[in-house]
């Protein structure tokens, strides 16, 4: 049982739905079994306890949110201008819209991480490495802007995503336009 | 009993601590009573149920995070440059550091708002009005930048705050420097 990777992934996907829909309040191994439509007790064959499942949910959301390589390659065939940076960031925002559950689950895990030092430390390692990867990717692709610009773009898009996920009335659908304006103002030809 | 406003505020402050420390999972009227050090049952004299308390917690966090008018007036005595904008935004970040519980409670409420339409709608109204107030304040103070710049600054600082609250390793204490860099690049004399 423990060695069926498809079953494990299906349980983690069910856990993401439970987290997104009911919050960490509702996340129990039993609720995951019910969501996955498997007999009660199945999850406990894969995860020794709830805390152990949390780290694996984080890795699974990360996997689900990784861009499709073919689509990324197509996007990257455009010239390396601030417009291309905007396109890439709009695609990040689109991935959020296409998989709200993964992002909501990540937000729930971020909050759980403030109460579980081990989970918090693991999230710190994963998200820091991801930001470093984004910086390296940006610089190696010859896109305009330096390290600091990449971090500024990251925090701004992160802020937009948290708002659009949780209180969408605040930006009211303006995120894609804001991404264009931010990249033009930070990285466009007229910027310093 | 219902009419003792100090007692009500003390219960809401206790609820903010419970939310920040234990998440919405741990927020029950009984837990609030215990945190406030009052007899079990006290909270239920003030709040008909948990859901009714949530909206009032939101208003209370808002109240706690409002800047001190004297300090704000002192800050605003400086010339209206991009450096002043940076100072104001660093003070927002400092308020988060000085009252992490209120910001963590707000993040918990944002997530609860995705599951409780009434709470979500109320948060939408309050946070949208706050952003509009910030835009008006910025423009009326003659600070550099237009409406869009203010929204871009808002989302970026919001993203930094969420990271520093939940996964501080990602920015590793760089938020104040990032605020300076962002305002200089967006609003400084060399910007378009």
XYZ file of N, CA and C in Angstrom, chain B residues 106-187:
246
model
N -5.398 38.856 10.965
C -5.990 39.314 9.708
C -5.815 38.272 8.603
N -4.638 37.649 8.551
C -4.417 36.617 7.529
C -5.340 35.428 7.761
N -5.512 35.053 9.032
C -6.452 33.967 9.352
C -7.868 34.365 8.916
N -8.231 35.613 9.165
C -9.579 36.063 8.793
C -9.742 36.106 7.274
N -8.667 36.500 6.553
C -8.745 36.475 5.082
C -9.083 35.071 4.607
N -8.437 34.066 5.208
C -8.703 32.695 4.777
C -10.105 32.263 5.189
N -10.529 32.633 6.388
C -11.912 32.318 6.798
C -12.908 33.006 5.866
N -12.545 34.188 5.408
C -13.435 34.944 4.516
C -13.672 34.230 3.188
N -12.730 33.368 2.773
C -12.963 32.611 1.530
C -14.044 31.557 1.737
N -14.334 31.236 3.009
C -15.315 30.187 3.298
C -16.610 30.743 3.874
N -16.576 32.043 4.246
C -17.762 32.674 4.832
C -18.057 33.922 4.013
N -18.988 33.815 3.060
C -19.240 34.921 2.131
C -19.497 36.256 2.833
N -20.201 36.215 3.955
C -20.524 37.476 4.624
C -19.250 38.154 5.158
N -18.402 37.356 5.791
C -17.126 37.890 6.288
C -16.268 38.363 5.117
N -16.220 37.566 4.048
C -15.432 37.941 2.866
C -15.895 39.271 2.290
N -17.220 39.468 2.207
C -17.756 40.714 1.648
C -17.405 41.898 2.548
N -17.485 41.683 3.856
C -17.165 42.777 4.776
C -15.674 43.136 4.691
N -14.836 42.118 4.590
C -13.398 42.390 4.441
C -13.138 43.131 3.137
N -13.847 42.737 2.079
C -13.695 43.410 0.784
C -14.006 44.892 0.909
N -15.098 45.205 1.590
C -15.477 46.616 1.752
C -14.420 47.362 2.569
N -14.013 46.786 3.686
C -13.074 47.494 4.572
C -11.714 47.675 3.902
N -11.189 46.612 3.289
C -9.846 46.715 2.707
C -9.837 47.566 1.429
N -10.933 47.544 0.668
C -11.009 48.413 -0.516
C -11.055 49.876 -0.088
N -11.848 50.162 0.947
C -11.951 51.535 1.436
C -10.594 52.004 1.974
N -9.872 51.096 2.613
C -8.555 51.446 3.156
C -7.583 51.791 2.026
N -7.608 50.995 0.949
C -6.717 51.286 -0.176
C -7.087 52.632 -0.802
N -8.389 52.887 -0.967
C -8.815 54.189 -1.513
C -8.354 55.334 -0.605
N -8.461 55.144 0.692
C -7.984 56.163 1.639
C -6.494 56.407 1.483
N -5.743 55.318 1.308
C -4.296 55.462 1.152
C -3.962 56.235 -0.124
N -4.702 55.953 -1.197
C -4.465 56.660 -2.461
C -4.756 58.154 -2.275
N -5.918 58.444 -1.665
C -6.297 59.853 -1.469
C -5.276 60.570 -0.586
N -4.890 59.918 0.498
C -3.898 60.496 1.411
C -2.614 60.837 0.660
N -2.139 59.894 -0.149
C -0.886 60.046 -0.892
C -0.976 61.234 -1.851
N -2.074 61.293 -2.616
C -2.210 62.350 -3.624
C -2.401 63.713 -2.953
N -3.206 63.741 -1.887
C -3.458 65.025 -1.211
C -2.209 65.543 -0.495
N -1.343 64.632 -0.056
C -0.108 65.058 0.614
C 0.931 65.534 -0.406
N 0.605 65.435 -1.700
C 1.548 65.897 -2.727
C 2.771 65.007 -2.862
N 2.626 63.742 -2.459
C 3.752 62.810 -2.571
C 3.942 62.406 -4.035
N 5.168 62.054 -4.448
C 5.388 61.698 -5.847
C 4.675 60.391 -6.216
N 4.242 60.292 -7.486
C 3.588 59.074 -7.958
C 2.098 59.284 -8.162
N 1.518 58.439 -9.006
C 0.084 58.531 -9.298
C -0.662 57.387 -8.596
N -1.945 57.279 -8.874
C -2.790 56.217 -8.280
C -2.173 54.837 -8.451
N -1.735 54.562 -9.699
C -1.187 53.234 -9.978
C 0.047 52.971 -9.121
N 0.914 53.994 -8.975
C 2.096 53.796 -8.132
C 1.693 53.429 -6.704
N 0.669 54.093 -6.189
C 0.262 53.794 -4.808
C -0.208 52.344 -4.704
N -0.984 51.883 -5.698
C -1.459 50.499 -5.662
C -0.272 49.530 -5.766
N 0.698 49.869 -6.623
C 1.880 49.002 -6.760
C 2.670 48.946 -5.458
N 2.814 50.093 -4.795
C 3.509 50.105 -3.499
C 2.734 49.265 -2.488
N 1.412 49.415 -2.500
C 0.573 48.649 -1.563
C 0.772 47.143 -1.750
N 0.670 46.654 -3.008
C 0.768 45.194 -3.186
C 2.163 44.696 -2.823
N 3.196 45.489 -3.131
C 4.561 45.045 -2.827
C 4.780 44.968 -1.317
N 4.339 45.988 -0.588
C 4.531 45.972 0.866
C 3.675 44.860 1.488
N 2.482 44.666 0.945
C 1.616 43.569 1.405
C 2.330 42.227 1.206
N 2.934 42.025 0.039
C 3.663 40.774 -0.214
C 4.816 40.590 0.763
N 5.551 41.691 1.040
C 6.676 41.599 1.995
C 6.168 41.235 3.383
N 5.043 41.826 3.772
C 4.514 41.580 5.115
C 4.067 40.124 5.251
N 3.388 39.597 4.235
C 2.952 38.195 4.301
C 4.177 37.280 4.412
N 5.206 37.556 3.619
C 6.422 36.731 3.721
C 7.062 36.864 5.102
N 7.236 38.090 5.579
C 7.935 38.269 6.859
C 7.143 37.697 8.032
N 5.831 37.687 7.912
C 5.010 37.105 8.975
C 5.076 35.592 8.973
N 5.066 35.008 7.765
C 4.860 33.565 7.692
C 6.130 32.781 7.383
N 6.964 33.296 6.473
C 8.180 32.569 6.104
C 9.331 33.592 6.040
N 9.751 34.088 7.213
C 10.708 35.211 7.240
C 12.047 34.897 6.584
N 12.380 33.609 6.439
C 13.663 33.266 5.812
C 13.737 33.766 4.373
N 12.600 33.922 3.701
C 12.627 34.272 2.274
C 13.264 35.649 2.069
N 12.795 36.656 2.781
C 13.385 37.992 2.611
C 14.534 38.223 3.594
N 14.602 37.437 4.644
C 15.732 37.500 5.569
C 16.050 38.904 6.074
N 15.023 39.668 6.438
C 15.259 40.992 7.005
C 15.515 42.094 5.994
N 15.354 41.779 4.699
C 15.642 42.788 3.673
C 14.487 43.750 3.397
N 13.322 43.545 4.033
C 12.147 44.344 3.661
C 12.388 45.860 3.734
N 12.971 46.389 4.825
C 13.154 47.853 4.848
C 14.025 48.343 3.680
N 15.099 47.625 3.370
C 15.954 48.024 2.232
C 15.180 47.904 0.927
N 14.377 46.860 0.793
C 13.582 46.686 -0.434
C 12.577 47.826 -0.602
N 12.018 48.290 0.509
C 11.081 49.425 0.440
C 11.801 50.662 -0.088
N 13.018 50.905 0.402
C 13.799 52.047 -0.090
C 14.078 51.916 -1.587
N 14.477 50.703 -1.998
C 14.813 50.505 -3.407
C 13.583 50.648 -4.296
N 12.465 50.096 -3.821
C 11.235 50.171 -4.624
C 10.792 51.621 -4.816
N 10.769 52.386 -3.742
C 10.295 53.778 -3.869
C 11.260 54.583 -4.722
N 12.573 54.347 -4.568
C 13.538 55.095 -5.385
C 13.358 54.745 -6.868
N 13.187 53.456 -7.155
C 13.091 53.049 -8.566
C 11.765 53.461 -9.198
N 10.692 53.438 -8.402
C 9.380 53.808 -8.964
C 9.166 55.318 -8.964
N 9.634 55.989 -7.899
C 9.240 57.395 -7.692
C 10.406 58.367 -7.672
